[in-house]
Amino acid sequence: MFGPTPTLKLAPGESIGEHLASQGVSRRDFLAFCRDTAIVLGLAEAAAPQVAHALETQKRPSVIWLELQECTGCVESITRSNDPTIGSLVLDLVSLDYSDTLMAAAGHQAEKGKDDAMKAGGYVLIVTGSVPLNEGGVYTMVAGRTAKEILEEAAKGAAAVIALGACAHWGSVQAAKPNPTGAVGVREIIKDKPVINIAGCPPVPDVITATVVHFLTFGKLPKADSEGRPLFAYGARIHDQCPRRGHFDAGQFVENFDDKGAREGWCLYQVGCKGPQTFSPCPIFMWNEKTSWPIGAGHPCIGCTEPHFWDTMAPFYKRLPDVGGWGIEQSVDRIGATLAGLTVAGVAAHATWTAVDKMRRKRELPVVTNPGAGPRPQPGGEA
Ligand code: SF4
Ligand code: SF4
Ligand code: F3S
């Protein structure tokens, strides 16, 4: 990722493919990465050569990464990689012309780097953090200017705008009631061009890698749902990809965090899991080299990829009301409309099987068997 190898740069005129070869990435590994990315993006495997050709011939795309009102968790998520993968190398190979956390430059030199990139135009603008509007925007100032001014200026010449993380979408925790800073997401400010939302608090790193590869391959951002989330990644619910789903279907629920069910990895619905109404690829991509994710660690999903997270998902440890019984898919439209504010069209789009789901099946997630002992408790019962 950007972090471990900040000095990794292409030589002038060098393509991404040439640079990967110079870094010891074998042709076989490179093509395997292109194939997997094509699948993740919802393309046929046959599209892999197109992805490979684009990456092999692309020159460095310029990236400006603004960090506005945020906690730096999104940057941490993207950079927490012990061993750089080919995907992270692709991200390394973008020309990161400005990033408050990751750039080596400081002060006027840093601002000049951003100005030069903006003058050249055609860059990818990544934004983490919300935009505070109260009190004239004084809650986030960089180089004497408000977050809103900085964002509006940087968005003007951007070829693509990527809002990275829940803060950049809907304000997240800063926008939680009573929202003292007047925090809003990027789409409240930038309305004259599409903004893709890499949702999550923080988002899954592989999703941004795939989004950048899509942009490099096709010169445009991937198809998105009504909330701006790329469908290749956010087309399926956590609940439909969850390794604990067998326990849900078997009526085996964790009731307390130290009970037998918790120790045995049962379903977390009764302790507040929002997986049934949350669209995200967390169970597929995970974090820390695909070793962990919230539910995998025994914590309920708190729905951090959903519209207006935080307020719409609080209280986190209270179970979803009236989700229904077995065959939970039947009620997703109602859940989406009433609790997450999704449009019917958005939900319909989500209901389609995606390439991510194909990956889920390819990974052969463990099948949890129902021991069949005793009557099954109803998930629609009292919490
Ligand atoms: Fe931090 Fe979450 Fe906001 Fe990212 S989305 S900056 S992890 S609070
Ligand atoms: Fe997994 Fe949560 Fe669904 Fe249970 S309720 S199966 S823990 S997503
Ligand atoms: Fe967020 Fe739920 Fe994934 S809390 S990180 S969407 S498991």
XYZ file of N, CA and C in Angstrom, residues 105-361:
771
model
N 6.362 15.435 1.761
C 6.481 16.894 1.762
C 5.650 17.507 2.886
N 5.948 18.757 3.203
C 5.189 19.471 4.225
C 5.118 20.943 3.840
N 4.188 21.639 4.475
C 4.099 23.091 4.315
C 3.888 23.529 2.877
N 4.615 24.601 2.473
C 4.429 25.174 1.131
C 4.761 24.164 0.038
N 5.752 23.307 0.305
C 6.143 22.313 -0.694
C 4.975 21.371 -0.988
N 4.267 20.972 0.080
C 3.123 20.075 -0.086
C 2.008 20.762 -0.862
N 1.729 22.005 -0.494
C 0.661 22.740 -1.191
C 1.017 22.939 -2.658
N 2.306 23.130 -2.930
C 2.732 23.309 -4.335
C 2.493 22.017 -5.126
N 2.789 20.872 -4.501
C 2.557 19.594 -5.170
C 1.094 19.445 -5.576
N 0.218 19.862 -4.680
C -1.216 19.776 -4.979
C -1.593 20.766 -6.073
N -1.070 21.988 -5.968
C -1.386 22.997 -6.991
C -0.942 22.530 -8.378
N 0.265 21.954 -8.437
C 0.778 21.477 -9.740
C -0.123 20.384 -10.307
N -0.541 19.459 -9.438
C -1.414 18.369 -9.896
C -2.753 18.933 -10.368
N -3.266 19.929 -9.658
C -4.563 20.504 -10.043
C -4.454 21.247 -11.370
N -3.317 21.921 -11.571
C -3.135 22.631 -12.854
C -3.114 21.633 -14.006
N -2.468 20.482 -13.808
C -2.382 19.469 -14.873
C -3.756 18.856 -15.154
N -4.619 18.779 -14.134
C -5.979 18.246 -14.294
C -5.994 16.747 -14.533
N -7.210 16.193 -14.665
C -7.369 14.773 -14.988
C -6.964 13.821 -13.888
N -6.879 14.287 -12.682
C -6.437 13.446 -11.559
C -7.644 12.771 -10.898
N -7.320 11.734 -10.094
C -8.336 11.091 -9.266
C -8.323 11.788 -7.912
N -9.487 12.215 -7.466
C -9.585 12.857 -6.152
C -10.185 11.870 -5.163
N -9.412 11.511 -4.143
C -9.912 10.657 -3.062
C -10.159 11.557 -1.856
N -11.300 11.388 -1.217
C -11.616 12.217 -0.042
C -11.979 11.306 1.121
N -11.320 11.485 2.243
C -11.781 10.867 3.485
C -12.195 11.978 4.432
N -13.199 11.677 5.240
C -13.651 12.667 6.208
C -14.823 13.486 5.711
N -15.532 14.051 6.669
C -16.704 14.858 6.362
C -16.315 16.326 6.201
N -17.308 17.111 5.791
C -17.086 18.540 5.588
C -17.911 19.302 6.628
N -17.267 19.945 7.596
C -18.027 20.690 8.607
C -18.440 22.059 8.063
N -19.721 22.370 8.214
C -20.214 23.630 7.645
C -20.557 24.678 8.711
N -20.787 24.219 9.956
C -21.164 25.198 10.995
C -20.033 26.183 11.275
N -20.407 27.343 11.789
C -19.449 28.417 12.150
C -18.510 28.724 10.994
N -19.028 28.725 9.807
C -18.205 29.074 8.651
C -17.182 28.020 8.291
N -17.333 26.809 8.847
C -16.420 25.715 8.486
C -15.118 25.699 9.263
N -15.078 26.391 10.407
C -13.804 26.519 11.140
C -13.329 25.218 11.785
N -14.176 24.209 11.834
C -13.785 22.993 12.540
C -12.738 22.164 11.794
N -12.577 22.396 10.512
C -11.466 21.754 9.788
C -10.865 22.773 8.829
N -9.671 23.219 9.173
C -8.961 24.196 8.341
C -7.585 23.612 8.003
N -7.196 23.737 6.757
C -5.852 23.326 6.339
C -5.246 24.493 5.581
N -4.068 24.875 5.981
C -3.372 26.004 5.344
C -4.281 27.242 5.292
N -5.046 27.448 6.370
C -5.867 28.647 6.483
C -7.153 28.621 5.684
N -7.508 27.455 5.112
C -8.729 27.390 4.305
C -9.642 26.293 4.834
N -10.936 26.486 4.636
C -11.889 25.497 5.166
C -11.904 24.244 4.298
N -12.392 23.172 4.924
C -12.511 21.896 4.192
C -13.387 22.073 2.963
N -14.449 22.841 3.082
C -15.365 23.034 1.946
C -14.644 23.724 0.790
N -13.882 24.767 1.099
C -13.142 25.472 0.038
C -12.137 24.543 -0.628
N -11.431 23.788 0.188
C -10.390 22.894 -0.347
C -11.022 21.827 -1.236
N -12.145 21.270 -0.784
C -12.817 20.229 -1.555
C -13.350 20.790 -2.876
N -14.007 21.916 -2.825
C -14.579 22.490 -4.052
C -13.490 22.788 -5.079
N -12.381 23.310 -4.590
C -11.279 23.630 -5.502
C -10.705 22.358 -6.130
N -10.476 21.334 -5.295
C -9.838 20.109 -5.798
C -10.764 19.326 -6.722
N -12.068 19.432 -6.516
C -13.011 18.656 -7.330
C -13.139 19.206 -8.747
N -12.826 20.494 -8.912
C -13.042 21.136 -10.221
C -12.361 20.388 -11.360
N -11.089 20.068 -11.227
C -10.343 19.449 -12.329
C -10.243 17.941 -12.216
N -10.981 17.342 -11.280
C -10.852 15.894 -11.060
C -11.548 15.103 -12.159
N -10.884 14.039 -12.614
C -11.506 13.136 -13.582
C -12.466 12.195 -12.876
N -12.218 11.939 -11.616
C -13.085 11.057 -10.832
C -12.978 11.470 -9.370
N -14.095 11.350 -8.656
C -14.095 11.674 -7.227
C -14.509 10.423 -6.455
N -13.645 10.005 -5.541
C -13.919 8.826 -4.719
C -14.054 9.278 -3.270
N -15.261 9.098 -2.704
C -15.461 9.382 -1.280
C -15.160 8.097 -0.526
N -14.130 8.128 0.275
C -13.629 6.918 0.929
C -14.010 6.928 2.413
N -14.906 6.020 2.790
C -15.283 5.911 4.194
C -16.601 6.596 4.512
N -17.206 6.131 5.607
C -18.539 6.610 5.983
C -18.575 8.114 6.241
N -17.488 8.669 6.775
C -17.482 10.127 7.031
C -17.644 10.889 5.732
N -16.980 10.419 4.692
C -17.022 11.124 3.409
C -18.346 10.919 2.687
N -19.111 9.913 3.094
C -20.412 9.695 2.435
C -21.485 10.528 3.065
N -21.665 10.288 4.379
C -22.836 10.891 5.022
C -22.468 11.598 6.324
N -21.193 11.734 6.582
C -20.778 12.420 7.804
C -20.440 11.495 8.952
N -21.011 10.285 8.956
C -20.706 9.276 9.966
C -20.799 9.816 11.382
N -19.825 9.447 12.219
C -19.928 9.777 13.635
C -19.967 11.286 13.868
N -19.282 12.058 13.022
C -19.318 13.519 13.234
C -20.701 14.088 12.990
N -21.453 13.424 12.104
C -22.795 13.913 11.786
C -23.852 13.339 12.723
N -23.422 12.500 13.691
C -24.386 11.935 14.636
C -25.027 13.064 15.444
N -26.289 12.871 15.806
C -26.998 13.906 16.548
C -26.222 14.303 17.791
N -26.041 15.563 18.090
C -26.662 16.735 17.441
C -25.799 17.352 16.335
N -24.855 16.627 15.837
C -24.005 17.088 14.733
C -23.470 18.515 14.979
N -22.645 18.669 15.994
C -22.225 20.023 16.395
C -21.443 20.787 15.331
N -20.746 20.075 14.458
C -19.947 20.801 13.456
C -20.708 21.008 12.139
N -21.932 20.490 12.070
C -22.671 20.593 10.808
C -22.028 19.747 9.718
N -21.565 18.554 10.086
C -20.826 17.697 9.148
C -21.734 17.141 8.056
N -21.260 17.190 6.830
C -21.972 16.586 5.697
C -20.968 15.792 4.863
N -21.505 14.952 3.977
C -20.656 14.171 3.100
C -20.305 14.928 1.820
N -19.424 14.312 1.042
C -18.907 14.953 -0.173
C -20.027 15.258 -1.168
N -20.986 14.334 -1.257
C -22.038 14.527 -2.269
C -22.969 15.694 -1.944
N -22.922 16.170 -0.715
C -23.695 17.367 -0.370
C -23.028 18.621 -0.910
N -21.750 18.511 -1.232
C -20.990 19.679 -1.697
C -20.739 19.591 -3.199
N -20.314 18.426 -3.655
C -19.978 18.253 -5.084
C -21.181 17.635 -5.786
N -21.865 18.445 -6.552
C -23.104 17.966 -7.179
C -23.034 17.955 -8.699
N -21.916 18.433 -9.249
C -21.853 18.530 -10.713
C -21.074 17.388 -11.355
N -20.672 16.400 -10.562
C -20.006 15.228 -11.136
C -20.233 14.041 -10.220
N -20.181 12.820 -10.816
C -20.455 11.641 -9.988
C -19.406 11.433 -8.905
N -19.884 11.015 -7.759
C -18.999 10.691 -6.642
C -19.239 9.230 -6.287
N -18.189 8.431 -6.336
C -18.342 7.019 -5.962
C -18.073 6.898 -4.461
N -18.895 6.105 -3.796
C -18.772 5.939 -2.351
C -18.180 4.581 -2.011
N -16.969 4.581 -1.537
C -16.382 3.339 -1.025
C -16.789 3.293 0.440
N -17.921 2.638 0.692
C -18.566 2.739 1.994
C -17.863 1.898 3.053
N -17.983 2.350 4.292
C -17.458 1.593 5.421
C -16.742 2.490 6.413
N -16.636 2.010 7.622
C -15.982 2.792 8.677
C -15.043 1.888 9.457
N -13.866 1.566 8.875
C -13.366 2.010 7.578
C -13.771 1.035 6.470
N -13.546 1.408 5.206
C -13.865 0.500 4.103
C -12.830 -0.616 3.953
N -13.239 -1.617 3.171
C -12.336 -2.729 2.868
C -11.300 -2.256 1.842
N -10.012 -2.455 2.122
C -8.980 -1.948 1.203
C -9.115 -2.458 -0.222
N -9.452 -3.739 -0.410
C -9.500 -4.296 -1.766
C -10.522 -3.600 -2.646
N -11.542 -3.016 -2.045
C -12.568 -2.364 -2.854
C -11.998 -1.121 -3.533
N -11.165 -0.394 -2.806
C -10.595 0.799 -3.451
C -9.578 0.383 -4.502
N -8.832 -0.703 -4.247
C -7.900 -1.187 -5.271
C -8.656 -1.508 -6.547
N -9.748 -2.272 -6.419
C -10.519 -2.680 -7.594
C -11.144 -1.468 -8.282
N -11.583 -0.488 -7.495
C -12.187 0.714 -8.089
C -11.155 1.491 -8.899
N -9.945 1.607 -8.357
C -8.881 2.300 -9.085
C -8.525 1.537 -10.353
N -8.451 0.201 -10.255
C -8.142 -0.603 -11.445
C -9.238 -0.433 -12.491
N -10.485 -0.384 -12.070
C -11.587 -0.167 -13.013
C -11.417 1.170 -13.721
N -11.067 2.182 -12.964
C -10.883 3.505 -13.567
C -9.729 3.484 -14.559
N -8.642 2.819 -14.196
C -7.488 2.759 -15.095
C -7.815 1.960 -16.352
N -8.636 0.926 -16.209
C -8.936 0.050 -17.352
C -9.940 0.682 -18.302
N -10.983 1.275 -17.748
C -12.088 1.743 -18.586
C -12.217 3.269 -18.655
N -11.411 3.963 -17.868
C -11.479 5.418 -17.895
C -12.729 5.974 -17.248
N -13.414 5.155 -16.487
C -14.598 5.637 -15.775
C -14.783 4.821 -14.498
N -15.616 5.335 -13.626
C -15.871 4.647 -12.368
C -16.873 3.515 -12.578
N -16.847 2.502 -11.704
C -17.767 1.367 -11.873
C -19.220 1.743 -11.597
N -20.130 0.898 -12.078
C -21.560 1.117 -11.829
C -21.830 1.121 -10.330
N -22.758 1.997 -9.949
C -23.020 2.144 -8.522
C -24.513 2.079 -8.245
N -24.861 1.868 -6.977
C -26.265 1.881 -6.593
C -26.711 3.326 -6.351
N -27.926 3.483 -5.872
C -28.461 4.838 -5.701
C -27.708 5.642 -4.653
N -26.926 4.962 -3.826
C -26.129 5.665 -2.816
C -24.694 5.879 -3.272
N -24.411 5.530 -4.516
C -23.070 5.741 -5.043
C -22.092 4.638 -4.719
N -22.570 3.535 -4.147
C -21.663 2.435 -3.783
C -21.472 1.510 -4.978
N -20.230 1.158 -5.333
C -20.014 0.285 -6.495
C -20.693 -1.064 -6.300
N -21.487 -1.436 -7.292
C -22.281 -2.664 -7.158
C -21.426 -3.915 -7.115
N -20.236 -3.861 -7.730
C -19.415 -5.075 -7.707
C -19.076 -5.477 -6.283
N -19.035 -4.500 -5.383
C -18.648 -4.789 -4.002
C -19.836 -4.785 -3.047
N -20.778 -3.869 -3.276
C -21.862 -3.689 -2.312
C -23.181 -4.251 -2.837
N -23.101 -5.287 -3.648
C -24.299 -5.853 -4.254
C -24.943 -6.963 -3.437
N -24.363 -7.312 -2.327
C -24.943 -8.397 -1.523
C -24.882 -8.024 -0.046
N -25.825 -8.565 0.707
C -25.864 -8.270 2.136
C -24.847 -9.111 2.905
N -24.368 -8.539 3.988
C -23.513 -9.301 4.902
C -24.199 -10.628 5.256
N -25.465 -10.546 5.546
C -26.227 -11.713 6.030
C -26.209 -12.859 5.015
N -26.162 -12.527 3.724
C -26.198 -13.562 2.695
C -24.818 -14.122 2.371
N -23.794 -13.565 3.014
C -22.433 -14.044 2.774
C -21.768 -14.501 4.067
N -22.533 -14.476 5.156
C -21.937 -14.639 6.481
C -21.689 -16.106 6.818
N -20.497 -16.424 7.303
C -20.222 -17.804 7.704
C -21.098 -18.266 8.868
N -21.702 -17.303 9.603
C -22.579 -17.691 10.724
C -24.031 -17.884 10.288
N -24.301 -17.723 9.000
C -25.679 -17.798 8.515
C -26.326 -19.147 8.842
N -25.531 -20.203 8.800
C -26.086 -21.509 9.140
C -26.648 -21.526 10.551
N -26.010 -20.797 11.451
C -26.507 -20.733 12.831
C -27.790 -19.920 12.909
N -27.876 -18.863 12.100
C -29.132 -18.106 12.054
C -30.262 -19.031 11.616
N -30.009 -19.753 10.525
C -31.047 -20.635 9.992
C -31.374 -21.771 10.968
N -30.381 -22.129 11.772
C -30.591 -23.202 12.743
C -31.181 -22.678 14.047
N -31.348 -21.349 14.137
C -31.900 -20.775 15.363
C -30.928 -20.783 16.519
N -29.640 -20.733 16.202
C -28.626 -20.741 17.265
C -28.061 -19.337 17.411
N -28.448 -18.669 18.488
C -28.095 -17.262 18.654
C -27.264 -17.018 19.904
N -26.295 -16.109 19.761
C -25.582 -15.582 20.918
C -26.559 -14.684 21.671
N -26.706 -14.911 22.980
C -27.593 -14.064 23.789
C -26.782 -13.086 24.629
N -25.586 -13.494 25.015
C -24.659 -12.636 25.753
C -23.256 -12.904 25.220
N -22.393 -11.893 25.369
C -21.079 -12.035 24.745
C -20.163 -13.050 25.421
N -20.571 -13.572 26.571
C -19.715 -14.591 27.190
C -20.451 -15.928 27.325
N -21.501 -16.110 26.541
C -22.241 -17.366 26.698
C -21.683 -18.456 25.768
N -22.303 -19.624 25.859
C -21.843 -20.775 25.060
C -21.899 -20.463 23.563
N -22.972 -19.803 23.146
C -23.126 -19.467 21.736
C -22.005 -18.565 21.243
N -21.605 -17.620 22.084
C -20.512 -16.710 21.702
C -19.223 -17.494 21.529
N -18.999 -18.420 22.441
C -17.763 -19.217 22.359
C -17.770 -20.134 21.144
N -18.945 -20.544 20.733
C -19.024 -21.496 19.616
C -19.302 -20.824 18.270
N -19.320 -19.511 18.268
C -19.428 -18.795 16.995
C -20.819 -18.776 16.395
N -21.865 -18.707 17.240
C -23.227 -18.693 16.741
C -23.591 -17.306 16.194
N -24.788 -17.221 15.672
C -25.267 -15.987 15.035
C -25.430 -14.856 16.050
N -25.067 -13.643 15.625
C -25.044 -12.480 16.517
C -26.293 -11.588 16.384
N -27.305 -12.104 15.726
C -28.519 -11.318 15.490
C -29.135 -10.774 16.780
N -29.243 -11.612 17.782
C -29.917 -11.188 19.018
C -29.118 -10.172 19.819
N -27.834 -10.057 19.548
C -27.042 -9.042 20.255
C -26.783 -7.841 19.345
N -27.618 -7.692 18.335
C -27.635 -6.428 17.593
C -27.073 -6.455 16.192
N -26.739 -7.628 15.654
C -26.095 -7.650 14.330
C -26.984 -7.006 13.265
N -26.403 -6.058 12.530
C -27.140 -5.365 11.461
C -26.852 -5.982 10.084
N -26.225 -7.160 10.093
C -25.910 -7.833 8.830
C -27.105 -8.024 7.909
N -28.315 -8.290 8.451
C -29.450 -8.494 7.549
C -29.852 -7.263 6.749
N -29.403 -6.083 7.122
C -29.774 -4.910 6.336
C -28.555 -4.148 5.828
N -27.391 -4.815 5.847
C -26.154 -4.126 5.480
C -25.530 -4.742 4.230
N -25.259 -3.914 3.263
C -24.656 -4.367 2.005
C -23.161 -4.062 2.028
N -22.365 -5.112 2.017
C -20.912 -4.917 2.083
C -20.198 -6.234 1.802
N -18.991 -6.160 1.240
C -18.247 -7.392 0.967
C -17.299 -7.801 2.091
N -17.503 -7.292 3.303
C -16.563 -7.584 4.407
C -16.251 -9.067 4.578
N -17.266 -9.984 4.507
C -16.928 -11.400 4.741
C -16.041 -11.980 3.654
N -16.004 -11.350 2.490
C -15.223 -11.884 1.377
C -13.798 -11.357 1.414
N -13.659 -10.044 1.515
C -12.333 -9.439 1.415
C -11.615 -9.369 2.756
N -12.347 -9.022 3.779
C -11.814 -8.922 5.145
C -10.631 -7.938 5.255
N -9.966 -7.989 6.394
C -8.823 -7.120 6.671
C -7.625 -7.980 7.087
N -6.515 -7.305 7.277
C -5.303 -7.958 7.792
C -5.002 -9.254 7.047
N -4.786 -9.071 5.744
C -4.470 -10.203 4.879
C -5.542 -11.279 4.951
N -6.762 -10.838 4.925
C -7.925 -11.725 4.885
C -7.996 -12.659 6.096
N -7.623 -12.134 7.254
C -7.690 -12.976 8.453
C -8.852 -12.588 9.365
N -9.381 -11.351 9.239
C -10.382 -10.974 10.234
C -11.352 -9.931 9.697
N -12.492 -9.894 10.333
C -13.518 -8.879 10.085
C -14.418 -8.871 11.305
N -15.282 -7.858 11.469
C -15.994 -7.718 12.744
C -16.717 -8.983 13.201
N -17.580 -9.547 12.365
C -18.333 -10.732 12.792
C -17.402 -11.916 13.016
N -16.350 -12.007 12.211
C -15.367 -13.074 12.405
C -14.707 -12.983 13.764
N -14.614 -11.744 14.290
C -14.001 -11.548 15.602
C -15.026 -11.646 16.731
N -16.272 -11.944 16.382
C -17.283 -12.144 17.420
C -18.090 -10.916 17.756
N -17.990 -9.870 16.943
C -18.752 -8.645 17.213
C -19.842 -8.473 16.157
N -21.016 -8.031 16.564
C -22.064 -7.824 15.555
C -21.653 -6.774 14.535
N -22.126 -6.946 13.308
C -21.991 -5.881 12.309
C -22.813 -4.694 12.790
N -22.243 -3.489 12.720
C -23.003 -2.301 13.134
C -23.447 -1.483 11.919
N -23.368 -2.105 10.744
C -23.947 -1.470 9.552
C -23.227 -0.233 9.076
N -21.889 -0.262 9.132
C -21.151 0.971 8.862
C -21.118 1.368 7.390
N -21.621 0.515 6.505
C -21.634 0.889 5.080
C -22.982 1.464 4.652
N -23.908 1.562 5.570
C -25.271 1.950 5.208
C -25.497 3.462 5.318
N -26.481 3.964 4.578
C -26.734 5.404 4.566
C -26.955 5.972 5.967
N -26.296 7.077 6.192
C -26.422 7.849 7.432
C -26.082 7.048 8.681
N -25.200 6.004 8.459
C -24.542 5.450 9.633
C -23.885 6.665 10.304
N -24.137 6.964 11.426
C -24.245 6.274 12.670
C -25.667 6.238 13.204
N -26.351 7.331 13.047
C -27.652 7.454 13.704
C -28.624 6.364 13.279
N -28.581 5.963 11.979
C -29.559 4.975 11.522
C -29.287 3.590 12.102
N -28.106 3.370 12.638
C -27.758 2.046 13.142
C -27.725 1.972 14.670
N -27.805 3.087 15.336
C -27.808 3.080 16.796
C -29.229 2.759 17.303
N -29.343 2.066 18.445
C -28.267 1.525 19.283
C -27.681 0.245 18.670
N -26.389 0.122 18.780
C -25.681 -0.955 18.103
C -25.993 -2.342 18.665
N -26.310 -2.418 19.966
C -26.452 -3.752 20.565
C -27.908 -4.157 20.775
N -28.787 -3.461 20.103
C -30.208 -3.841 20.148
C -30.533 -4.524 18.830
N -31.205 -5.620 18.892
C -31.437 -6.376 17.666
C -32.385 -5.629 16.735
N -32.247 -5.903 15.458
C -33.121 -5.299 14.460
C -34.563 -5.663 14.764
N -35.456 -4.690 14.668
C -36.852 -5.018 14.959
C -37.499 -5.753 13.800
N -38.256 -6.765 14.108
C -39.161 -7.380 13.156
C -38.498 -7.719 11.823
N -37.359 -8.375 11.911
C -36.675 -8.757 10.676
C -37.403 -9.889 9.985
N -38.146 -10.644 10.731
C -38.853 -11.776 10.145
C -38.187 -13.077 10.526
N -38.759 -14.162 10.083
C -38.219 -15.451 10.471
C -37.325 -16.010 9.406
N -37.461 -17.268 9.150
C -36.644 -17.919 8.135
C -37.023 -17.344 6.780
N -36.111 -17.374 5.854
C -36.370 -16.757 4.561
C -36.346 -15.247 4.693
N -35.341 -14.741 5.378
C -35.257 -13.318 5.696
C -35.197 -12.438 4.454
N -34.738 -13.011 3.333
C -34.617 -12.209 2.116
C -35.930 -11.549 1.726
N -37.042 -12.180 2.088
C -38.335 -11.653 1.675
C -38.603 -10.268 2.232
N -37.972 -9.908 3.316
C -38.293 -8.635 3.938
C -37.244 -7.555 3.699
N -36.293 -7.829 2.809
C -35.211 -6.866 2.666
C -35.687 -5.536 2.108
N -36.655 -5.536 1.203
C -37.144 -4.271 0.660
C -37.705 -3.394 1.771
N -38.481 -4.023 2.631
C -39.100 -3.252 3.709
C -38.036 -2.737 4.667
N -37.078 -3.596 4.977
C -36.002 -3.176 5.872
C -35.257 -2.005 5.259
N -34.914 -2.170 3.976
C -34.145 -1.118 3.316
C -34.902 0.184 3.289
N -36.207 0.123 2.969
C -36.984 1.340 2.819
C -37.194 2.030 4.152
N -37.441 1.256 5.190
C -37.808 1.893 6.447
C -36.615 2.200 7.333
N -35.594 1.366 7.273
C -34.496 1.557 8.212
C -33.260 2.163 7.590
N -32.989 1.858 6.371
C -31.753 2.348 5.766
C -32.007 3.385 4.695
N -33.256 3.647 4.373
C -33.555 4.696 3.413
C -33.220 4.333 1.987
N -33.053 3.036 1.700
C -32.735 2.633 0.340
C -33.969 2.750 -0.527
N -33.787 3.071 -1.783
C -34.913 3.084 -2.701
C -35.208 1.673 -3.149
N -36.416 1.451 -3.639
C -36.778 0.126 -4.135
C -35.859 -0.265 -5.272
N -35.546 0.722 -6.126
C -34.651 0.431 -7.246
C -33.284 -0.001 -6.747
N -32.815 0.675 -5.726
C -31.503 0.337 -5.178
C -31.495 -1.061 -4.613
N -32.562 -1.414 -3.910
C -32.643 -2.752 -3.326
C -32.723 -3.801 -4.421
N -33.508 -3.495 -5.477
C -33.620 -4.456 -6.577
C -32.261 -4.696 -7.204
N -31.505 -3.626 -7.349
C -30.163 -3.774 -7.912
C -29.304 -4.636 -7.007
N -29.465 -4.425 -5.712
C -28.668 -5.197 -4.771
C -29.018 -6.671 -4.788
N -30.262 -6.955 -5.128
C -30.715 -8.331 -5.008
C -30.072 -9.244 -6.040
N -29.491 -8.675 -7.070
C -28.878 -9.518 -8.088
C -27.595 -10.136 -7.540
N -27.354 -11.367 -7.979
C -26.105 -12.001 -7.576
C -24.940 -11.246 -8.206
N -23.901 -11.097 -7.498
C -22.769 -10.346 -7.997
C -21.544 -11.229 -8.095
N -20.535 -10.648 -8.689
C -19.275 -11.380 -8.780
C -18.713 -11.661 -7.399
N -18.993 -10.775 -6.477
C -18.510 -11.010 -5.124
C -19.121 -12.286 -4.567
N -20.393 -12.488 -4.907
C -21.022 -13.705 -4.431
C -20.377 -14.936 -5.051
N -20.004 -14.781 -6.318
C -19.317 -15.918 -6.940
C -18.042 -16.232 -6.167
N -17.361 -15.169 -5.731
C -16.141 -15.397 -4.957
C -16.457 -16.087 -3.645
N -17.611 -15.688 -3.064
C -18.000 -16.317 -1.808
C -18.121 -17.827 -1.986
N -18.806 -18.197 -3.084
C -18.993 -19.626 -3.306
C -17.667 -20.299 -3.632
